[in-house]
CSV table of C-alpha atoms and ligand atoms in Angstrom, one decimal:
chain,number,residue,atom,x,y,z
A,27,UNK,CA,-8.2,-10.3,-21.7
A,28,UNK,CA,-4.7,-9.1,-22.4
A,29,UNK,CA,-4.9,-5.2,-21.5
A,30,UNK,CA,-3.5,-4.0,-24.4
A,31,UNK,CA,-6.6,-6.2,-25.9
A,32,UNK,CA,-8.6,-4.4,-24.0
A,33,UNK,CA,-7.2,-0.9,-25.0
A,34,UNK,CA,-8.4,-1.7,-28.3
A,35,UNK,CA,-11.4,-3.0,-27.5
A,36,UNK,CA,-12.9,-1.2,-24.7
A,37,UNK,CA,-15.7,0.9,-26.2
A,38,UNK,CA,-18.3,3.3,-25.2
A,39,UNK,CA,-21.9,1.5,-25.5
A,40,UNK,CA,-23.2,1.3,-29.2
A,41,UNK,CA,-25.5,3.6,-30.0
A,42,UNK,CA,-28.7,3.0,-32.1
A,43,UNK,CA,-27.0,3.7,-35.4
A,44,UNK,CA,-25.0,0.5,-35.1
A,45,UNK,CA,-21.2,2.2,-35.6
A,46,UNK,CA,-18.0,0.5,-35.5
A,47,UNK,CA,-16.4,3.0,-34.6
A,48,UNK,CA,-16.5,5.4,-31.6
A,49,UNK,CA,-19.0,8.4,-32.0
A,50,UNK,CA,-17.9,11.6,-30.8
A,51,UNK,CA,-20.4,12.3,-27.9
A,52,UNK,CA,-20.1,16.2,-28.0
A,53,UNK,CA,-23.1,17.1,-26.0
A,54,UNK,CA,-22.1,19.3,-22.9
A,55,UNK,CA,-25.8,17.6,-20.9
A,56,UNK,CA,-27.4,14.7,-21.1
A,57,UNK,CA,-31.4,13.7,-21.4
A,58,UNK,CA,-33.7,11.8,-18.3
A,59,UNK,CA,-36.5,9.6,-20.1
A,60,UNK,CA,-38.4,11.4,-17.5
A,61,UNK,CA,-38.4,12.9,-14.1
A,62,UNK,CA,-38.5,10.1,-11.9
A,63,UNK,CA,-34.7,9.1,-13.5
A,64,UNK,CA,-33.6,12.7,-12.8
A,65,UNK,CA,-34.2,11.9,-9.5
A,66,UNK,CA,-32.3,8.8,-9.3
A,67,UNK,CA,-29.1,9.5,-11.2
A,68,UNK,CA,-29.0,12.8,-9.1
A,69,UNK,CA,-29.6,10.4,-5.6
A,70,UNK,CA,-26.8,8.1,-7.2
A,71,UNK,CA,-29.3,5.6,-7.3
A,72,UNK,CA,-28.9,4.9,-10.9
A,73,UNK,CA,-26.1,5.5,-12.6
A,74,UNK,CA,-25.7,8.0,-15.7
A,75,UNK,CA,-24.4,10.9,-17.3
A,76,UNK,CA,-25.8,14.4,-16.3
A,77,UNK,CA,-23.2,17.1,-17.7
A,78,UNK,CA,-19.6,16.3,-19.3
A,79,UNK,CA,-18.4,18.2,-16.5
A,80,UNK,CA,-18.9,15.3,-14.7
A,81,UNK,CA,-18.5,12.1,-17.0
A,82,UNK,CA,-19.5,11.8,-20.7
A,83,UNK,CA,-19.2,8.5,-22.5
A,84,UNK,CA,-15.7,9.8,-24.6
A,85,UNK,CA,-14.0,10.3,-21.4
A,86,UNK,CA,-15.1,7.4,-19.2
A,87,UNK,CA,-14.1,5.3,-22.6
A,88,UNK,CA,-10.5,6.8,-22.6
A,89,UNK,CA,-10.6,6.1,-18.3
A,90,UNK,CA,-11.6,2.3,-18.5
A,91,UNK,CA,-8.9,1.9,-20.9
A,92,UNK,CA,-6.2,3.5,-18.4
A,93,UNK,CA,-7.3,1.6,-15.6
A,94,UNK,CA,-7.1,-1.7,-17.7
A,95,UNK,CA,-3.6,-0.7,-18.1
A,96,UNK,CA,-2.2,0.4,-15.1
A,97,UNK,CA,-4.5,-1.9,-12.7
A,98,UNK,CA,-6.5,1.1,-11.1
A,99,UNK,CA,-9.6,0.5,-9.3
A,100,UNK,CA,-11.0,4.1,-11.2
A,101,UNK,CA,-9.9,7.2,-12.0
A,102,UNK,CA,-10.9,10.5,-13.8
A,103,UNK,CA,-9.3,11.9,-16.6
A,104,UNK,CA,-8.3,15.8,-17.1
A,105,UNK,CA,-7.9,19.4,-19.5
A,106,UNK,CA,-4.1,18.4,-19.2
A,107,UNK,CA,-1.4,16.6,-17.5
A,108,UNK,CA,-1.0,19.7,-15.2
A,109,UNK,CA,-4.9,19.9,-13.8
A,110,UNK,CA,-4.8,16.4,-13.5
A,111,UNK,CA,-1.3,17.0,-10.9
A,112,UNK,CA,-2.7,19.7,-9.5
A,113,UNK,CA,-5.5,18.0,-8.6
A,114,UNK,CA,-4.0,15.0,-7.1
A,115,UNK,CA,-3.1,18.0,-4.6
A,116,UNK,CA,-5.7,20.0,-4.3
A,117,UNK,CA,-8.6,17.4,-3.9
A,118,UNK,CA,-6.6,15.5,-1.2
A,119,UNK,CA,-4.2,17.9,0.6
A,120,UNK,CA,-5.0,20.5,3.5
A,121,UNK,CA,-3.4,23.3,4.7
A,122,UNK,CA,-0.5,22.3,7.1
A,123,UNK,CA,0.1,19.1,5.3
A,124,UNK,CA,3.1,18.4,4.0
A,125,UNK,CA,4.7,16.4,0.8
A,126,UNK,CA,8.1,14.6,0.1
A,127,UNK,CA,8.9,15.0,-4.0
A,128,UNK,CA,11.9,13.5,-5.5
A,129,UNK,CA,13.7,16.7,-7.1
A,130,UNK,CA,13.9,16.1,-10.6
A,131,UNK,CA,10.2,16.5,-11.5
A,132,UNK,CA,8.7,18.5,-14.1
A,133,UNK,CA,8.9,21.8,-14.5
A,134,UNK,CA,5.3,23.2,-13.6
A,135,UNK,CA,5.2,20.8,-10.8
A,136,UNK,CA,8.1,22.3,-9.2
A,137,UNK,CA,6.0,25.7,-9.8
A,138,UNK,CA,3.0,24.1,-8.2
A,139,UNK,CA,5.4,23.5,-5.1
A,140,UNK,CA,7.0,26.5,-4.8
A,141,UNK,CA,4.5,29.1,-5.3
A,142,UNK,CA,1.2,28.3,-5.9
A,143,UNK,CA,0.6,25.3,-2.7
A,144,UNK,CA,2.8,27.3,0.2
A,145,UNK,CA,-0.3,30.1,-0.4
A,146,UNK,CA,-2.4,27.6,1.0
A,147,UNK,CA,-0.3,26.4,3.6
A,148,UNK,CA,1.0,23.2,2.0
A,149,UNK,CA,5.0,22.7,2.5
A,150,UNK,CA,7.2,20.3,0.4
A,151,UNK,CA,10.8,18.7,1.1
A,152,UNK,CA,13.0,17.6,-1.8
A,153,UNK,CA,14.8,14.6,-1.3
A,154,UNK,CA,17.3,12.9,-3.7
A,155,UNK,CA,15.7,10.6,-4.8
A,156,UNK,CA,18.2,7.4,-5.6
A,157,UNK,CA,19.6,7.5,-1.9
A,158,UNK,CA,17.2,5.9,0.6
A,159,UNK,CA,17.9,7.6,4.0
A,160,UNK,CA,16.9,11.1,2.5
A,161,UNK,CA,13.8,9.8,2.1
A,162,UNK,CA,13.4,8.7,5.9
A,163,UNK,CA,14.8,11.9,7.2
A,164,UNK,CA,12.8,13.5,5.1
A,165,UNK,CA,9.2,12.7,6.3
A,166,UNK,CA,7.5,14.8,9.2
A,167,UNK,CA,4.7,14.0,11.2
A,168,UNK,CA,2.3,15.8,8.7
A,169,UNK,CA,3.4,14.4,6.2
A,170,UNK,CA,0.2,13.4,3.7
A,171,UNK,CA,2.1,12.3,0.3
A,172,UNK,CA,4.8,11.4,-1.6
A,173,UNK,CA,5.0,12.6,-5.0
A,174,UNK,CA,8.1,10.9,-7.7
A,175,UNK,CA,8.3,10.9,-11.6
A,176,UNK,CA,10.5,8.1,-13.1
A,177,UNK,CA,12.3,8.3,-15.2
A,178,UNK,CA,13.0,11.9,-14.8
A,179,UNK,CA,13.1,14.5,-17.1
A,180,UNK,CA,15.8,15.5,-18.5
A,181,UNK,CA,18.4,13.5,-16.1
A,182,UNK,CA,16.6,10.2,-16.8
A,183,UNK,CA,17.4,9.6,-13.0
A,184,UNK,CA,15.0,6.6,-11.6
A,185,UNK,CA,13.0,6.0,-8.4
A,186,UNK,CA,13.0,2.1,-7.1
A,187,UNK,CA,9.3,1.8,-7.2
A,188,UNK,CA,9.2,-1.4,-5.5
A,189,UNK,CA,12.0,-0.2,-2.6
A,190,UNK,CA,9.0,2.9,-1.9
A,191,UNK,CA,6.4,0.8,-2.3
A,192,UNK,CA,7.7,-1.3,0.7
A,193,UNK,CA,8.6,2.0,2.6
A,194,UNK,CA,5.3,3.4,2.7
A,195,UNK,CA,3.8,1.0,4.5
A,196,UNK,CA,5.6,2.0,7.7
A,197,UNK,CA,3.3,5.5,6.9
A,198,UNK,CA,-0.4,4.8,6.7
A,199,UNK,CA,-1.1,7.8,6.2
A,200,UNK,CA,1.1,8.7,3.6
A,201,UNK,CA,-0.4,8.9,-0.4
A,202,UNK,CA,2.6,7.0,-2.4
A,203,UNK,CA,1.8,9.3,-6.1
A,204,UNK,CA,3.4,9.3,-8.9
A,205,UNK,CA,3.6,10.8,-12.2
A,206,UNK,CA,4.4,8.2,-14.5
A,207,UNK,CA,4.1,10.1,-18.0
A,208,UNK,CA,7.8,9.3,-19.7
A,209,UNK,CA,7.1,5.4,-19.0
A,210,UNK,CA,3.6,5.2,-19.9
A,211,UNK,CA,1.8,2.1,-18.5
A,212,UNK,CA,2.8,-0.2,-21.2
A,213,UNK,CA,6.5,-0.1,-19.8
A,214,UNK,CA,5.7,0.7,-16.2
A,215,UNK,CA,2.8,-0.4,-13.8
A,216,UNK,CA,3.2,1.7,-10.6
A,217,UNK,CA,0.2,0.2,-8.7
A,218,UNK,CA,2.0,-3.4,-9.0
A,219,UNK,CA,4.2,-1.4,-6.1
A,220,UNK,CA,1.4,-0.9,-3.7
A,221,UNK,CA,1.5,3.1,-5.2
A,222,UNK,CA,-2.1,4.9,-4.5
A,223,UNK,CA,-1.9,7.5,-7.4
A,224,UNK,CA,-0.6,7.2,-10.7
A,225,UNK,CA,-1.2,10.2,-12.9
A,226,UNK,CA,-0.2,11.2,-16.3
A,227,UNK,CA,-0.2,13.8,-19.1
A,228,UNK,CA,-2.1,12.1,-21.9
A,229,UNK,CA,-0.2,14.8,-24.0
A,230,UNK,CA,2.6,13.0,-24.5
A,231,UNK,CA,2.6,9.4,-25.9
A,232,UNK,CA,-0.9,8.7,-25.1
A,233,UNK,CA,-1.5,11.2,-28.0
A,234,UNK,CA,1.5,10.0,-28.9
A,235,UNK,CA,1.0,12.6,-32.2
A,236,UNK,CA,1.4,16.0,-30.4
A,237,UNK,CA,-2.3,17.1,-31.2
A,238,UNK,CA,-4.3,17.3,-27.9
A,239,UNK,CA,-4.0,18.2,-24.5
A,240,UNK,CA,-4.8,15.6,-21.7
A,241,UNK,CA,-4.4,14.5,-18.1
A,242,UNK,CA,-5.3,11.5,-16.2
A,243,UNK,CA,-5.3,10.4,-12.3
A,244,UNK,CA,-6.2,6.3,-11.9
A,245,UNK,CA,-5.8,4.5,-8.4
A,246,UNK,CA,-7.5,3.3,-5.5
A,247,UNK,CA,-11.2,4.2,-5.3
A,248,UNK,CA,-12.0,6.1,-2.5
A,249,UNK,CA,-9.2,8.6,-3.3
A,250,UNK,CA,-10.6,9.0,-7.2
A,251,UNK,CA,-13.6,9.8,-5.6
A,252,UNK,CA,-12.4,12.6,-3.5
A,253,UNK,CA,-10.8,14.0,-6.6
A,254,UNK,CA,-14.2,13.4,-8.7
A,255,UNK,CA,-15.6,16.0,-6.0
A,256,UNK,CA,-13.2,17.8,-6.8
A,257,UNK,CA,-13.4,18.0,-10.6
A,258,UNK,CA,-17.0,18.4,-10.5
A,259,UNK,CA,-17.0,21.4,-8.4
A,260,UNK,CA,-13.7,23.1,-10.2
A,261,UNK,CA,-14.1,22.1,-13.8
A,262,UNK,CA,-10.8,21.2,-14.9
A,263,UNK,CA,-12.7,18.1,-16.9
A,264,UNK,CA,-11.2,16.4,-20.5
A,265,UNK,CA,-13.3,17.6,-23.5
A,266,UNK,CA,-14.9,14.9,-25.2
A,267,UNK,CA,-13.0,15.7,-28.7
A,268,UNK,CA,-9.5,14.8,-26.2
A,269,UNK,CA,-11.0,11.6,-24.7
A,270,UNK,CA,-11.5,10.9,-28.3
A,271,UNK,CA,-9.1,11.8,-30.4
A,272,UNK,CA,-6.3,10.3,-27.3
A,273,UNK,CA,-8.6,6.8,-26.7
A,274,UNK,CA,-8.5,5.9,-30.4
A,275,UNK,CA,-4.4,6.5,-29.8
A,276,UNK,CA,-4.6,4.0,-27.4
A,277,UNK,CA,-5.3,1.0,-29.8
A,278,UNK,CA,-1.8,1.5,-30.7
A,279,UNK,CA,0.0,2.7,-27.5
A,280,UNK,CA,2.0,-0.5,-27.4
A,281,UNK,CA,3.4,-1.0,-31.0
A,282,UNK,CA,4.2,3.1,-30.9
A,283,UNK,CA,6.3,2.2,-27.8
A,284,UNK,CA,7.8,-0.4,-28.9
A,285,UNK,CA,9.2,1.5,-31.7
A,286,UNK,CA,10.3,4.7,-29.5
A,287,UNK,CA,12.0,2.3,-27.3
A,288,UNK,CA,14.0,0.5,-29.8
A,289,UNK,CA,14.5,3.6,-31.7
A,290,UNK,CA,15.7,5.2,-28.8
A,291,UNK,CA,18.1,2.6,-27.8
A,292,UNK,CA,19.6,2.5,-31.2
A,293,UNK,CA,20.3,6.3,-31.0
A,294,UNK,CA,21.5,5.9,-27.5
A,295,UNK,CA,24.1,3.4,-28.8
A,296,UNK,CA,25.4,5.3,-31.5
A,297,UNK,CA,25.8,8.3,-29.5
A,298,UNK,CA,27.7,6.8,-26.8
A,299,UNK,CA,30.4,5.9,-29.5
A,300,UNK,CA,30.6,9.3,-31.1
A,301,UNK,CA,33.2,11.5,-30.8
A,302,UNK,CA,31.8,15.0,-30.5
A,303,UNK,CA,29.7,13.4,-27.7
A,304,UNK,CA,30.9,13.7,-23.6
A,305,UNK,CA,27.8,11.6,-21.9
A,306,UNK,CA,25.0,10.0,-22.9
A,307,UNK,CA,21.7,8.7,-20.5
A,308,UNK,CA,19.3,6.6,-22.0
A,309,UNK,CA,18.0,3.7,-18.9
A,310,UNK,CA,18.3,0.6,-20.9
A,311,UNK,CA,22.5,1.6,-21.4
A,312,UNK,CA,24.5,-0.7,-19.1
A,313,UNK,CA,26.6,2.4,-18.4
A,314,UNK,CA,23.5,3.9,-17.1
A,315,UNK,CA,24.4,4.0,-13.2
A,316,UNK,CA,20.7,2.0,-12.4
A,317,UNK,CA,20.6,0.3,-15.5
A,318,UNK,CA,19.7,-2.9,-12.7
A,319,UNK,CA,16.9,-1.1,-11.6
A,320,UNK,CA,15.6,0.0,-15.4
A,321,UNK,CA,15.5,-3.7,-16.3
A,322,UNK,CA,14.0,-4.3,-13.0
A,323,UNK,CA,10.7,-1.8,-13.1
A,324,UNK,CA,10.8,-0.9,-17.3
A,325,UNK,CA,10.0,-3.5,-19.9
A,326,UNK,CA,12.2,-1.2,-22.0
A,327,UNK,CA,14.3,1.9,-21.7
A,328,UNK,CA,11.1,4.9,-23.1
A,329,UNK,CA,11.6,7.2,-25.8
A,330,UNK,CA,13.8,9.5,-24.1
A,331,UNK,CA,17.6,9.7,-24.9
A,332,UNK,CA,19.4,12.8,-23.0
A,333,UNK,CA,23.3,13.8,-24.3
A,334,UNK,CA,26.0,16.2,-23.6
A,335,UNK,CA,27.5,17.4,-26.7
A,336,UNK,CA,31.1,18.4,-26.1
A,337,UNK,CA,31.9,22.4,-26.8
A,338,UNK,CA,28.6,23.3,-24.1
A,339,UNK,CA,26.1,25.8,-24.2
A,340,UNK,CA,26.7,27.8,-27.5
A,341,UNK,CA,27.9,24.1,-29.6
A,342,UNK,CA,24.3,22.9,-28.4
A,343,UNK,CA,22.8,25.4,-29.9
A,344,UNK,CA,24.5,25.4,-33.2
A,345,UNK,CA,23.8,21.6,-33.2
A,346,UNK,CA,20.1,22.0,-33.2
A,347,UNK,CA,20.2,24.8,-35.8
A,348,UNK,CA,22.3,22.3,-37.8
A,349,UNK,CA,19.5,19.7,-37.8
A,350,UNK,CA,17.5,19.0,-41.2
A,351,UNK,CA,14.4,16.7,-40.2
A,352,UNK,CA,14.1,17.3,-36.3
A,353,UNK,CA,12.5,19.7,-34.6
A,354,UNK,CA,13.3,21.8,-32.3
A,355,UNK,CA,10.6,22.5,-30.0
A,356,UNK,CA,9.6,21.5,-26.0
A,357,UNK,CA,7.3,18.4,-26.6
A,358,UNK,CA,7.9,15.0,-26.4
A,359,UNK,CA,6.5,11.9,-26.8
A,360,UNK,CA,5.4,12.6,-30.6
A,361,UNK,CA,5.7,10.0,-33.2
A,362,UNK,CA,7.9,12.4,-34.8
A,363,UNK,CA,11.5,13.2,-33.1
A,364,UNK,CA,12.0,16.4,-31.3
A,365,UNK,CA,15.3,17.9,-30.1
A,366,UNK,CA,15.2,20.0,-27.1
A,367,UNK,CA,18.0,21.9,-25.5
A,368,UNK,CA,16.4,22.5,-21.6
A,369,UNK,CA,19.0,25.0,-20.1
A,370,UNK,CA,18.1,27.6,-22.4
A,371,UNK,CA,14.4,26.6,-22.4
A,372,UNK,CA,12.5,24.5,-20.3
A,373,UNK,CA,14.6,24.9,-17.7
A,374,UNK,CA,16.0,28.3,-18.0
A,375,UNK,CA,14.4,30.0,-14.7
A,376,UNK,CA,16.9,27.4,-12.7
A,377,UNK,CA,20.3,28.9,-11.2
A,378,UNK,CA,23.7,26.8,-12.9
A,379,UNK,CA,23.3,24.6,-9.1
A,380,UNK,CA,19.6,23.5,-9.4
A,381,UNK,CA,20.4,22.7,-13.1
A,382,UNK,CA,23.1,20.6,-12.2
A,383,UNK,CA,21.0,18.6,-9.1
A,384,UNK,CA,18.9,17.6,-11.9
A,385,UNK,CA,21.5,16.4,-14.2
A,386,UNK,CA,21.2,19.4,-16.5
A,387,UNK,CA,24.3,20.8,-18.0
A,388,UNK,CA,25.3,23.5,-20.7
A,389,UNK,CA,25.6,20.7,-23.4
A,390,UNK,CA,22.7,18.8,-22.8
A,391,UNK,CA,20.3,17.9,-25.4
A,392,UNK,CA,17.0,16.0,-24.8
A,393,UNK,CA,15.9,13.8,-27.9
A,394,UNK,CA,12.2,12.6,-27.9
A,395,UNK,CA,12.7,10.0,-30.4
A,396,UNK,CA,9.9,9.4,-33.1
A,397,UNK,CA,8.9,6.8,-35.1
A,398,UNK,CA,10.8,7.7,-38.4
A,399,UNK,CA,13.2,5.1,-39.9
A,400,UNK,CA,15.8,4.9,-37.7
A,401,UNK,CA,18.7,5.3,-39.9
A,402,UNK,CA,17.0,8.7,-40.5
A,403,UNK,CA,16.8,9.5,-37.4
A,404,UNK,CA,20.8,8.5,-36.3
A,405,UNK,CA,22.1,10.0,-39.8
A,406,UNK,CA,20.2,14.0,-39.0
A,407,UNK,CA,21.4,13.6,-35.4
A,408,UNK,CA,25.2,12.7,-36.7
A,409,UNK,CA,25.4,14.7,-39.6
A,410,UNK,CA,24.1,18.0,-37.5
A,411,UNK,CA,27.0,16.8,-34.7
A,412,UNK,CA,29.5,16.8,-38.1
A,413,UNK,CA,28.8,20.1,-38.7
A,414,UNK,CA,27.8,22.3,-35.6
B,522,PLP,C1,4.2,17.3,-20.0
B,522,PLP,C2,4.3,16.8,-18.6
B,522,PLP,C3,3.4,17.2,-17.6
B,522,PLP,C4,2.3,18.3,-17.9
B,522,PLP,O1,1.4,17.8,-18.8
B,522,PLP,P1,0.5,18.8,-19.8
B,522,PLP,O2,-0.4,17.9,-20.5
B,522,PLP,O3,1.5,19.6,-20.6
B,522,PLP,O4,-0.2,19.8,-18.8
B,522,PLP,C5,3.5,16.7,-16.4
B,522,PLP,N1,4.5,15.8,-16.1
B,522,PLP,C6,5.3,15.4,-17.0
B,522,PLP,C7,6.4,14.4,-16.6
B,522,PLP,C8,5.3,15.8,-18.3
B,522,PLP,O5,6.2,15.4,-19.2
């Protein structure tokens, strides 16, 4: 079966009451027909649910679909995008091991990095990322992972997945990990690359309608079990109103991204012809320096365009207070379009220098393009850059 057939068809057992529909299985334990099958499911000799802390039939539902998707063996799914990172950490690393990130990686992560994992002894080296040899110099003898997002945020900066892939192998050793949330499986199959980890913040267009929180780690098996130790013993599991509300999404994850990426390009298009506007990075621009590589690894460009608007800081601002249908708040990935201005926001805590590693200037404005009418869409974004 196709896998986006199976995103839409993959579905928790039937219960007796003969639905079509997915029930809502919010029920925080789960019933043995009698002791003897206690027994078993706790010896692992049968398999079943025992507590949702551990697996319940919403969540396992909303897995199976993800590992269709991305080709994982298994994988576990999460509160939020952030447990799920964390715990692609936590569950795998030890004290005195060491990881190699690509700088441009999402906020929180960058947190994780450098303040909450040095307490425990666990160092990390940035390397940038599109120039090969800092990843070589880079590794240490304790190396135990390598962690990338691409495309990043907000640079929309890419890592060659398949050029990583092939690096890796000279490091058994080494966990290849990636956070692939702005590409979402339908445009981007990590795994495909050799890559052990793939994790992702269901939040964003898995939701794809800014309701829920959600995380998810997929990959090879006897790492997802190390994790499910993990997330048995720490709780940082999905409720079962997430797995359900964010696997019914899933029926329609590749018709939503098809119309961000398309919407997306159009806006990029425009922008790069407008006046008022310095830069523009959207991956699926030829002037986008690894616009190659996009067509190489992306079936299209995401829903992520990134601009500089000339005039800086206090013009971006005015621009966003001039907009009429967008938003201005720090999500992404929502069916409706969201402007976000990240030096004064999601990236404020950065000096002017770490801004500028990461492609972040004073003008810079991040547009998560919906799934309004496009002409809608191009006309609030011009008229607001007429008048700011
Ligand atoms: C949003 C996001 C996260 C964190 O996800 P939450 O669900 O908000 O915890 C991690 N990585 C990337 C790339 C994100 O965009």
């Amino acid at each position: 079966m196709n896998e986006q057939t199976k995103a839409i068809r993959e579905q928790a057992d039937r219960s007796p009451y003969r639905e079509h529909a997915v029930p809502l299985y919010l029920t925080s334990s789960f019933v043995f027909d009698n002791a003897e099958q206690g027994r078993a499911i706790f010896a692992e000799e049968e398999e079943g649910n025992v507590y949702s802390r551990y697996s319940n039939p919403n969540t396992t539902e909303f897995i199976n679909k993800i590992c269709a998707m991305e080709g994982a063996e298994a994988g576990l799914a999460f509160s939020s995008g952030m447990a799920a990172v964390f715990a692609s950490f936590a569950a795998l690393l030890q004290s005195g091991d060491h990881i190699v990130s690509c700088r441009a990686i999402f906020g929180s992560t960058h947190q994780l990095f450098t303040k909450l994992l040095p307490r425990w002894g666990i160092t990390t080296t940035y390397v940038d990322a599109s120039k090969p040899d800092d990843w070589e110099k880079a590794i240490q003898p304790n190396t135990r992972m390598i962690f990338l997002e691409t495309p990043s945020n907000p640079g929309l900066e890419l890592v060659d997945l398949e050029w990583l892939g092939k690096f890796k192998e000279k490091y058994p050793n080494i966990i290849l990990n990636v956070d692939n949330c702005f590409a979402t499986p339908y445009l981007q199959k990590p795994i495909r690359y050799g890559f052990d980890l793939v994790s992702h913040s269901a939040t964003k267009y898995m939701d794809g309608q800014g309701r829920v929180l959600g995380g998810v780690v997929v990959g090879k098996k006897e790492l997802i079990d190390e994790l499910m130790f993990f997330i048995r013993h720490t709780g940082p599991s999905m409720a079962p109103f997430n797995a359900w509300v964010i696997s019914k999404s899933l029926e329609t994850l590749g018709l939503r991204m098809d119309r961000h990426c398309s919407n997306a390009l159009h806006v990029a298009q425009t922008l790069e012809q407008h006046a008022q506007v310095q830069e523009v990075r959207y991956p699926f621009l030829p002037s986008h320096p690894q616009y190659e590589l996009a067509k190489k690894q992306m079936k299209a460009g995401g829903g992520i365009v990134t601009f500089v608007i000339k005039g800086g800081f206090e013009r971006a601002k005015r621009f966003l207070d001039a907009l009429k249908m967008i938003r201005i708040t720090s999500n992404l990935g929502d069916s409706r379009t969201i402007a976000t201005h990240p030096s004064s926001t999601t990236h404020s805590k950065l000096t002017d220098d770490e801004r500028l590693q990461l492609g972040i200037q004073p003008g810079s404005i991040r547009i998560s393009v919906g799934l309004e009418d496009v002409e809608d869409i191009v006309n609030d974004i011009t008229q607001a850059l007429a008048s700011s």
